[in-house]
Short mmCIF file of C-alpha atoms in Angstrom, two decimals:
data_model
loop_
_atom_site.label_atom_id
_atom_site.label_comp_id
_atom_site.label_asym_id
_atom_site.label_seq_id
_atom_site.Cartn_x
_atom_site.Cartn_y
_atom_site.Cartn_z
CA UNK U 1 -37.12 -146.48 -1.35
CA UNK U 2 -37.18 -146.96 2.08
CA UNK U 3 -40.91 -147.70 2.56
CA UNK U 4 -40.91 -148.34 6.05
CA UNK U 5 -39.18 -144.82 6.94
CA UNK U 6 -41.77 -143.35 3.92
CA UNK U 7 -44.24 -144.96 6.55
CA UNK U 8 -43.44 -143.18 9.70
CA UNK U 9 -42.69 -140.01 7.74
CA UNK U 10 -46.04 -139.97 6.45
CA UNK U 11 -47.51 -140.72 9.76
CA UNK U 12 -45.53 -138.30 11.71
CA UNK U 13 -46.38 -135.40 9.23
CA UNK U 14 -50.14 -136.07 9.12
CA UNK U 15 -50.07 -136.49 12.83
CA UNK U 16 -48.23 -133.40 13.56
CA UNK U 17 -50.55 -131.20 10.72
CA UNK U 18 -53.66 -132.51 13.10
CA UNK U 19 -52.44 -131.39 16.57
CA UNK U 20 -50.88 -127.99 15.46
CA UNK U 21 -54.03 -126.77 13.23
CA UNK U 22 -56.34 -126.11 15.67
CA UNK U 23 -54.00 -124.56 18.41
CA UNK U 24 -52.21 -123.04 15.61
CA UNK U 25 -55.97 -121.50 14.25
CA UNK U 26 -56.50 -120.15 17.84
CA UNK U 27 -53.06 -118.35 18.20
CA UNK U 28 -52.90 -116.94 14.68
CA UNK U 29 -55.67 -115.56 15.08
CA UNK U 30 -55.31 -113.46 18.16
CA UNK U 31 -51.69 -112.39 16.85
CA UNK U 32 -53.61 -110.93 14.21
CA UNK U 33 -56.17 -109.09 15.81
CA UNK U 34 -54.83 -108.20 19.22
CA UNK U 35 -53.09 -105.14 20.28
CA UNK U 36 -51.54 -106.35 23.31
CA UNK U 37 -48.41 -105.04 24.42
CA UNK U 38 -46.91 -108.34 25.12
CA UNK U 39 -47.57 -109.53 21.86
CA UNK U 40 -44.01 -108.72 19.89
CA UNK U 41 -42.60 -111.15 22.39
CA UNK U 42 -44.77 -114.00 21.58
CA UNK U 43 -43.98 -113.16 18.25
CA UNK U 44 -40.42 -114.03 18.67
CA UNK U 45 -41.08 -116.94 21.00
CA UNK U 46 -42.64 -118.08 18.04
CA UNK U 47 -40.11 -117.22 15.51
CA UNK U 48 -37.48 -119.08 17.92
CA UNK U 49 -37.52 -122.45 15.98
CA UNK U 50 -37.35 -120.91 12.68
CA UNK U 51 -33.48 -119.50 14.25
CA UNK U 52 -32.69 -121.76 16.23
CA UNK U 53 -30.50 -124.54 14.99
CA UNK U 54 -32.52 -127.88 15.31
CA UNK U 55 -30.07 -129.58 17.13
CA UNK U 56 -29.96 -127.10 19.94
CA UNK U 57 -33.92 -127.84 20.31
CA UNK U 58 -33.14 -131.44 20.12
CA UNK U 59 -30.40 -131.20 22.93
CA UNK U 60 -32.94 -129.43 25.30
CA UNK U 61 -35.14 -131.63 24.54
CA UNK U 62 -33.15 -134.69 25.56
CA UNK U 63 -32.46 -132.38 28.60
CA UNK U 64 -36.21 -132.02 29.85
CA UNK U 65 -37.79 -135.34 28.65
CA UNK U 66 -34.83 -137.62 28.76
CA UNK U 67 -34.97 -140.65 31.79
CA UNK U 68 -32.19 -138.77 33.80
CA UNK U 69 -34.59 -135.57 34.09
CA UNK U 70 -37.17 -135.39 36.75
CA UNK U 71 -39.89 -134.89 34.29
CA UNK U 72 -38.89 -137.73 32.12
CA UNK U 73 -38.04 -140.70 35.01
CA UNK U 74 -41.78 -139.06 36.46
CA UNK U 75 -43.21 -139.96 33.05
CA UNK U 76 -41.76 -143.33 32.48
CA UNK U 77 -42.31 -144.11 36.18
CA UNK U 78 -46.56 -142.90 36.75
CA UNK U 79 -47.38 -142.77 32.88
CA UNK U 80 -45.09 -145.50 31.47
CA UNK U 81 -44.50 -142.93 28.82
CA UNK U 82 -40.91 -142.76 27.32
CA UNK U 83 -40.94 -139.45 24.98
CA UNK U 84 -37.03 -140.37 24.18
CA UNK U 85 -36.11 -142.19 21.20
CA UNK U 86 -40.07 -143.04 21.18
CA UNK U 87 -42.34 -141.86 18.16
CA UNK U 88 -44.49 -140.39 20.99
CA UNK U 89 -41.24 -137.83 21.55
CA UNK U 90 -40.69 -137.15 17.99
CA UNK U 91 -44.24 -136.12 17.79
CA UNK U 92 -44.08 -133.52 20.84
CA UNK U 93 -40.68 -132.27 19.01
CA UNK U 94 -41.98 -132.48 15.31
CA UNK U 95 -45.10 -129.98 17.03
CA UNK U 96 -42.78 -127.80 18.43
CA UNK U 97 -40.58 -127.41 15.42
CA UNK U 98 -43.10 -126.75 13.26
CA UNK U 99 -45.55 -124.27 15.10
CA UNK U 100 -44.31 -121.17 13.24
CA UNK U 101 -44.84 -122.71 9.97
CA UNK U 102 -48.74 -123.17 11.20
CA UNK U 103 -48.84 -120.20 12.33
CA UNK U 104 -47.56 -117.56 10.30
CA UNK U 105 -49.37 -118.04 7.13
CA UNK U 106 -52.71 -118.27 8.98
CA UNK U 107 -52.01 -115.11 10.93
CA UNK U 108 -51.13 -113.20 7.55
CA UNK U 109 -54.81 -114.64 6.46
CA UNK U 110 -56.37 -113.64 9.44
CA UNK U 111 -55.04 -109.70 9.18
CA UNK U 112 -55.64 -108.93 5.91
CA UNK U 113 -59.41 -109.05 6.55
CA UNK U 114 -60.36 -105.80 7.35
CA UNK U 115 -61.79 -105.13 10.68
CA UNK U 116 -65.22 -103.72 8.70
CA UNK U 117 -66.20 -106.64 7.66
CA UNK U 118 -65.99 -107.99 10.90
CA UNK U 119 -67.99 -104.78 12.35
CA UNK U 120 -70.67 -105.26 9.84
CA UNK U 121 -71.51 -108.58 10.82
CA UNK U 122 -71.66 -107.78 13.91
CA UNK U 123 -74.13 -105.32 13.08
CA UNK U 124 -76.06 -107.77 11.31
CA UNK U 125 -76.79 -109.65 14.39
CA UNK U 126 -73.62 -112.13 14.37
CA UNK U 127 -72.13 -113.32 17.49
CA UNK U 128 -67.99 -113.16 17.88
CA UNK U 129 -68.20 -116.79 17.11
CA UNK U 130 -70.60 -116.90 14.54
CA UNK U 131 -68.69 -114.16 12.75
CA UNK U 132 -65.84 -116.59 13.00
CA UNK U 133 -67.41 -119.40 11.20
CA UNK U 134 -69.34 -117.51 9.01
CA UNK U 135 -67.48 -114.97 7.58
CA UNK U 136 -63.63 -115.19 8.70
CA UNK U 137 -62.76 -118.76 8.66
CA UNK U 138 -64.28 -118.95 4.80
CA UNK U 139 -61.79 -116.66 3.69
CA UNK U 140 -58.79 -117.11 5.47
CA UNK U 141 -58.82 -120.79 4.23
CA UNK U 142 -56.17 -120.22 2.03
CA UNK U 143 -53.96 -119.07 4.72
CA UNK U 144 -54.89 -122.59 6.58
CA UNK U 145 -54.52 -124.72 3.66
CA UNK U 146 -50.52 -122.53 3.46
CA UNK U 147 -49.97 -123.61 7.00
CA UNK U 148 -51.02 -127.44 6.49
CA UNK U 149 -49.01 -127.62 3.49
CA UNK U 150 -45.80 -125.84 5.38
CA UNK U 151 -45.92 -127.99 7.91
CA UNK U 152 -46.31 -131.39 6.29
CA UNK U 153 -43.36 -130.44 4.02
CA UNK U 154 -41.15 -129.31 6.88
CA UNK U 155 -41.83 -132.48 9.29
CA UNK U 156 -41.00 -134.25 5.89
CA UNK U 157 -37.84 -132.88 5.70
CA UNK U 158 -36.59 -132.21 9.19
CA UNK U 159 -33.63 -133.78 10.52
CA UNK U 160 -31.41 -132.21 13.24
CA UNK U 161 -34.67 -132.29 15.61
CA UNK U 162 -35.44 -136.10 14.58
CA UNK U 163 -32.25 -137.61 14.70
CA UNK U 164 -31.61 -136.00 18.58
CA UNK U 165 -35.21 -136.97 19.89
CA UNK U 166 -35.75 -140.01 18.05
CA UNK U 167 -32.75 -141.34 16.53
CA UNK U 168 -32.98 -144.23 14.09
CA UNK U 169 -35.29 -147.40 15.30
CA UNK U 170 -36.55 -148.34 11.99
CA UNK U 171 -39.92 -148.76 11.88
CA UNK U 172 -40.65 -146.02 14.96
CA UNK U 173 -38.19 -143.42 14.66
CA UNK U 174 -36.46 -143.65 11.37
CA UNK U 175 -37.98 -141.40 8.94
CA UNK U 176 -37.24 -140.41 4.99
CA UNK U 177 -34.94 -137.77 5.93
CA UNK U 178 -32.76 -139.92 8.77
CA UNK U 179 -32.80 -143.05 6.24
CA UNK U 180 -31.60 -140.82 3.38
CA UNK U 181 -28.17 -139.95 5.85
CA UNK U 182 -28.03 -143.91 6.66
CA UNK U 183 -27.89 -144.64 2.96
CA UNK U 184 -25.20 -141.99 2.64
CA UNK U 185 -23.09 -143.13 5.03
CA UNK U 186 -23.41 -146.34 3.82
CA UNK U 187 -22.48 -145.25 0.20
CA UNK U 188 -25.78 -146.13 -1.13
CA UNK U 189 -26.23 -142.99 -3.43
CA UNK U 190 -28.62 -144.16 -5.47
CA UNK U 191 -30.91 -145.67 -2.64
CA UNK U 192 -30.46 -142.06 -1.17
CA UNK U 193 -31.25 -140.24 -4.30
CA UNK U 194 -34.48 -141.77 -4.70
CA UNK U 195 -35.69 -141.08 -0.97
CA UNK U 196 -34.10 -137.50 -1.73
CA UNK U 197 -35.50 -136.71 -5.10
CA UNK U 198 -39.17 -137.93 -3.71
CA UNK U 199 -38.64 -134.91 -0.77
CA UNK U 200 -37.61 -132.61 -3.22
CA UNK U 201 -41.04 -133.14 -5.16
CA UNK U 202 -43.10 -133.53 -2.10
CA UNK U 203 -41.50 -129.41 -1.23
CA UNK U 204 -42.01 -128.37 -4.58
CA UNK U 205 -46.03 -129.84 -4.71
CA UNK U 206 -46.70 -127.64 -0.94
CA UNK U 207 -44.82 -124.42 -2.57
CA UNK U 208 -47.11 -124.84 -5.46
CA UNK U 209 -49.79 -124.82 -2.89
CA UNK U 210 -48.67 -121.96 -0.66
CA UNK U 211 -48.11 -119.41 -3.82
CA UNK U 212 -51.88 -120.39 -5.13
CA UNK U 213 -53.36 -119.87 -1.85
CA UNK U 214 -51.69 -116.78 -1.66
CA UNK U 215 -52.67 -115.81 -4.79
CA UNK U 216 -56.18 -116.62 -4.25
CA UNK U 217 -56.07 -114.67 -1.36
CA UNK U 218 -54.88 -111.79 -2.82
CA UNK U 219 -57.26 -112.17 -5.58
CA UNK U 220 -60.18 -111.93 -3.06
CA UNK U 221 -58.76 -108.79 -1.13
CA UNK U 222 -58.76 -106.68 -4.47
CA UNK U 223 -62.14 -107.93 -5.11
CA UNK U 224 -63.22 -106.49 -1.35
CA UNK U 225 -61.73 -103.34 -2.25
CA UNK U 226 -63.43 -102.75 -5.60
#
């Protein structure tokens, strides 16, 4: 194992769960309760990285942030910030990679409340915001806990995006999945089976976790019917 790569893997999925969650609250949950005409094409601005093939992202990346862009030599030059082959510029890609799988499972939470019990608390004397905290946000946590769970197991696992932003500098860059193709190449199998059997557990533990929040949730909406 590969703990220093286990290291920044960790970091970079924790990091990455943090900055999308509460962006990724706010967006969800206007997708899910506005009618805006505009919306379907947010939708599929959102749905672009789940398409897309990660090294396409990874090459306009490279494009936009790299030192020969205008925007990247302005950023290395006024902020001393270098988000190429830095862990700073795996972070912005690992956030943009991984938005939809924040996103979609909160928004799904987020609709299947119905819009009554929203009007009754109103009624009650709840602000928009109180009704928020009060009475949405308790049960659509299943939806977030989905979300977290997608996204830590995704930034885990991704590799196209990593290896074109990143690239391997162990100990900044390198993570599980990127060591786990060094090993290969290198014909260590069984150094590469262990990194890749860990993954494969790690998926398997936030699947477990997505199914019994959704079933939770759908628990709770049959109990709101009845």
């Amino acid at each position: 194992m590969d703990y220093q790569a286990a290291r920044v893997s960790l970091l970079l999925a924790a990091a990455t769960a943090l900055l999308l969650l509460p962006p990724g609250l706010w967006l969800a949950r206007w997708l899910a309760l506005s009618a805006w005409r505009g919306k379907p094409l947010v939708e599929a601005l959102l749905m672009l990285p789940l398409l897309l093939p990660p090294t396409v992202i990874g090459f306009y990346l490279l494009l936009v942030f790299g030192q020969g862009s205008a925007l990247g030599a302005w950023l290395g030059s006024t902020l001393n910030l270098r988000l190429v082959f830095s862990f700073e510029g795996l972070l912005l890609a690992s956030v943009l990679v991984n938005l939809p799988f924040m996103v979609q499972p909160i928004q799904r939470a987020f609709a299947a409340l119905p819009h009554s019990l929203r009007e009754a608390a109103w009624v009650s004397g709840l602000s928009v915001w109180q009704t928020f905290w009060r009475i949405e946000l308790p049960l659509a946590w299943p939806g977030l806990l989905a979300g977290v769970a997608l996204t830590v197991a995704h930034t885990l696992g991704e590799f196209g995006v990593v290896l074109m932003v990143g690239g391997s500098i162990p100990g900044e860059t390198r993570t599980l999945s990127v060591a786990i193709y060094d090993r290969v190449q290198a014909f260590d199998l069984a150094g590469a089976h262990g990194m890749a059997l860990a993954l494969v557990l790690f998926s398997l533990l936030a699947l477990a976790l997505v199914f019994a929040a959704d079933r939770r949730q759908a628990a709770a909406r049959t109990l709101q019917e009845r």
